[in-house]
mmCIF file of C-alpha atoms in Angstrom:
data_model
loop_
_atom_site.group_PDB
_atom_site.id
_atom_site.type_symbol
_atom_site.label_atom_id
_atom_site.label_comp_id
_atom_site.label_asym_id
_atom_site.label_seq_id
_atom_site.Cartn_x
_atom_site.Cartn_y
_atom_site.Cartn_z
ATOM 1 C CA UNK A 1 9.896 -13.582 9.320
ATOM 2 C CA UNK A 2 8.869 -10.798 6.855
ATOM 3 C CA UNK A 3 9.321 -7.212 8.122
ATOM 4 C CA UNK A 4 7.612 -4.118 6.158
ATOM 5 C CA UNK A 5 8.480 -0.935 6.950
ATOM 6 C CA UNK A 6 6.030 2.115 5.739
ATOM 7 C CA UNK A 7 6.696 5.751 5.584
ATOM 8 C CA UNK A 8 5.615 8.863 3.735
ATOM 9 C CA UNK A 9 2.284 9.516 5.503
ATOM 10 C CA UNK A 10 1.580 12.701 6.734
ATOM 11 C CA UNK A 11 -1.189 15.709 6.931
ATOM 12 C CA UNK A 12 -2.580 16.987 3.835
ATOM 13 C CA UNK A 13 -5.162 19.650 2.157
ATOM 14 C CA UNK A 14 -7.377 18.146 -0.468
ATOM 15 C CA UNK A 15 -5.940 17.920 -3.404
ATOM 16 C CA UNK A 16 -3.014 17.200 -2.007
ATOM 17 C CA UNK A 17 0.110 14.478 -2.932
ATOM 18 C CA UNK A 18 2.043 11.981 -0.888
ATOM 19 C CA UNK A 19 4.114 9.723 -1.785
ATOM 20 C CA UNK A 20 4.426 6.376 0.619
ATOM 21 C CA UNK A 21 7.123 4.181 0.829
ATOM 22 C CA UNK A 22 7.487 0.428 2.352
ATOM 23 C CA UNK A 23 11.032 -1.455 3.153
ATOM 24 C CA UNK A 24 10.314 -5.215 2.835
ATOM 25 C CA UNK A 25 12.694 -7.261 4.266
ATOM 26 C CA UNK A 26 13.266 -10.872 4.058
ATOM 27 C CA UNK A 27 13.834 -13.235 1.009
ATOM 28 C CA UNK A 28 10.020 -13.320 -0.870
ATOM 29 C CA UNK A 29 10.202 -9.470 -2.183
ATOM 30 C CA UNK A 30 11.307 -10.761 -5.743
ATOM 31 C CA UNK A 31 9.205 -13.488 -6.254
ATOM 32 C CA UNK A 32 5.250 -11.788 -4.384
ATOM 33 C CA UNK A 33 2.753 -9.274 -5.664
ATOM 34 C CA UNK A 34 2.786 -6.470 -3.238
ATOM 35 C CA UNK A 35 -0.362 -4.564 -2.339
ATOM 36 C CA UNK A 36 -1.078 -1.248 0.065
ATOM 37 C CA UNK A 37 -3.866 -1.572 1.957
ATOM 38 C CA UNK A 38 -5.266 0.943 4.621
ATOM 39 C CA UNK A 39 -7.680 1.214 7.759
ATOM 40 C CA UNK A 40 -9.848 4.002 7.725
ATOM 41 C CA UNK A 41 -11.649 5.229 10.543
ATOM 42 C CA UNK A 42 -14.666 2.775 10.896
ATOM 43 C CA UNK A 43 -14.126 0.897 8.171
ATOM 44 C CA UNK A 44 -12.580 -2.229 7.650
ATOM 45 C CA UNK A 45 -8.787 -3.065 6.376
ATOM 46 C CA UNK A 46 -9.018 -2.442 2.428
ATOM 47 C CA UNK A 47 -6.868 -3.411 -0.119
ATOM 48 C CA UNK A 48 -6.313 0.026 -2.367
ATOM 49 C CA UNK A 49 -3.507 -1.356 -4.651
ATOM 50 C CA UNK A 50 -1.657 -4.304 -5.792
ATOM 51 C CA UNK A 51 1.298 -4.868 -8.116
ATOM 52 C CA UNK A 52 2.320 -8.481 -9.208
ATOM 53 C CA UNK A 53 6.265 -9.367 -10.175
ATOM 54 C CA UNK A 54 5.187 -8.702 -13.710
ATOM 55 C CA UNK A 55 4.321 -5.018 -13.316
ATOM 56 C CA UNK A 56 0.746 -5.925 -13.548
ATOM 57 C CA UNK A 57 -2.005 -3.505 -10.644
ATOM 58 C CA UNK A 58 -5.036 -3.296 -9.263
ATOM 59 C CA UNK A 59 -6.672 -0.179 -7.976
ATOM 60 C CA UNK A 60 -9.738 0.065 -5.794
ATOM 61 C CA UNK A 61 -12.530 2.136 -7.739
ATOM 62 C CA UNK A 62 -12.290 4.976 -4.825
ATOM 63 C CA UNK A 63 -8.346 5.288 -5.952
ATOM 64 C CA UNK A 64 -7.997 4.698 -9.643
ATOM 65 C CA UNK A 65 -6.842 7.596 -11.823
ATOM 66 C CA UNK A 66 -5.496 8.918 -8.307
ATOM 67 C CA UNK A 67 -3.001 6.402 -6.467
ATOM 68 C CA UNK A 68 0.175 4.618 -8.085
ATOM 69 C CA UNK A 69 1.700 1.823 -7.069
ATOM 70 C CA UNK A 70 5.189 1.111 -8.227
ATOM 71 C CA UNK A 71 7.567 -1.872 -7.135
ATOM 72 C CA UNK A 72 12.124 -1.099 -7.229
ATOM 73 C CA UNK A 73 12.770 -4.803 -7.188
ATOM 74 C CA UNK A 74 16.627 -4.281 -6.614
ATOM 75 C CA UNK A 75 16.024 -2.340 -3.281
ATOM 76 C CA UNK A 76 13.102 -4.049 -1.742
ATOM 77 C CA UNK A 77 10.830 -1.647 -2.071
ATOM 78 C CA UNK A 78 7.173 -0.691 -2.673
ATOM 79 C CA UNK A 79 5.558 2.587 -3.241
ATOM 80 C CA UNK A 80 2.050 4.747 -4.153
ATOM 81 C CA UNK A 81 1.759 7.725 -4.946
ATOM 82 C CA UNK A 82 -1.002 9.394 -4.063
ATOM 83 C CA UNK A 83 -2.329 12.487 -5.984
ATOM 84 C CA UNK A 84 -5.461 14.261 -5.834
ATOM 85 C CA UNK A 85 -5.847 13.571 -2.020
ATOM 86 C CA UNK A 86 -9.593 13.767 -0.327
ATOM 87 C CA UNK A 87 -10.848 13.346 2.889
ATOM 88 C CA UNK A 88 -11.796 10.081 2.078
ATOM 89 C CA UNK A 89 -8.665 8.748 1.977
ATOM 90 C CA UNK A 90 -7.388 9.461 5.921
ATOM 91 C CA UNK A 91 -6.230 6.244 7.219
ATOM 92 C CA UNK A 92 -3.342 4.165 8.396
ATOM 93 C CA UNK A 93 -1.686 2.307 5.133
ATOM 94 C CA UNK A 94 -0.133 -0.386 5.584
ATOM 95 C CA UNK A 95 2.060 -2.597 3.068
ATOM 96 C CA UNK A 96 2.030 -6.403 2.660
ATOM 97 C CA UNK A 97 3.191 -9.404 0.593
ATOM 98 C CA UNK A 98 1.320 -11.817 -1.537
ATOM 99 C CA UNK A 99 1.955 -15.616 -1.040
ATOM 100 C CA UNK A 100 1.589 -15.515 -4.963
ATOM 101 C CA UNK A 101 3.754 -13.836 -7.625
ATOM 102 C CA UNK A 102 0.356 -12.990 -8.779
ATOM 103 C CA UNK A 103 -2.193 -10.591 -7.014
ATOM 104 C CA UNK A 104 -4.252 -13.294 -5.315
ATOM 105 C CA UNK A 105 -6.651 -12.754 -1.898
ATOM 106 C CA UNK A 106 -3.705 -14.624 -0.050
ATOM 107 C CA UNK A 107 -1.317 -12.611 2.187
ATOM 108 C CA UNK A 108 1.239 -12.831 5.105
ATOM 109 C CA UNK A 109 -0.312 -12.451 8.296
ATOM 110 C CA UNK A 110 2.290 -10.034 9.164
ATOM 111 C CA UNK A 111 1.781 -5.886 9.694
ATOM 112 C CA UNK A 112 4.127 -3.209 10.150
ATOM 113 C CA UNK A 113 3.243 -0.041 11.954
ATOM 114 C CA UNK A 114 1.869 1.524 9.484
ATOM 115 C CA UNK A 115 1.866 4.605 7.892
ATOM 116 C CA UNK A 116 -1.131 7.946 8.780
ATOM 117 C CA UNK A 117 -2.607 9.634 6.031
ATOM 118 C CA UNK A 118 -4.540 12.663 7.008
ATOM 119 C CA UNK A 119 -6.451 14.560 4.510
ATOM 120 C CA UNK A 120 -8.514 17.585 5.873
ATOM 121 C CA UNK A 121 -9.519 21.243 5.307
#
């Protein structure tokens, strides 16, 4: 089984940066895209950002110029930064594998706890 572990999230003023980090465990790390996604309140599960084995991302509209995902290959690790924080973006992110080296619409069907994100006044 893959395990992901996210952290970073916390409470933030607009404008606002966090930086969230995800521990993925097990032996596909090296050889999957990555992605964030996050669950918003009412909304469904979004992917926000992606990141292939060859450095290449993809950024929802509602994030680009904003978020930042990065991938540390030799410790297993995924992260985003997130800059210019707005209400919008309060959710639970969550980190997950590809099936592909290559940012695809296939992932595991496997969820850590999470990570909250809330951006308020």
């Amino acid at each position: 089984q893959v395990q992901f572990v996210e952290s970073g999230g916390g409470l933030m003023h607009p404008g606002g940066s966090l930086r969230l980090s995800c521990a993925a465990s097990g032996s596909i790390f090296s050889s999957s895209a990555m992605g964030w996604f996050r669950r918003a309140p009412g909304k469904q599960r979004e992917l926000v950002a992606a990141i292939s084995t060859s450095g290449s991302t993809n950024y929802v509209d509602s994030v680009k110029g904003r978020f930042t995902i990065s991938r540390d290959n030799s410790k297993n690790m995924v992260y985003l930064q997130m800059n210019s924080l707005v209400p919008e973006d309060t959710a639970v992110y969550y980190c997950n594998a590809n099936i592909r080296a290559t940012i695809t619409t296939l992932w595991y069907n496997t969820w850590g706890q999470g990570t909250q994100v809330t951006v308020s006044s």
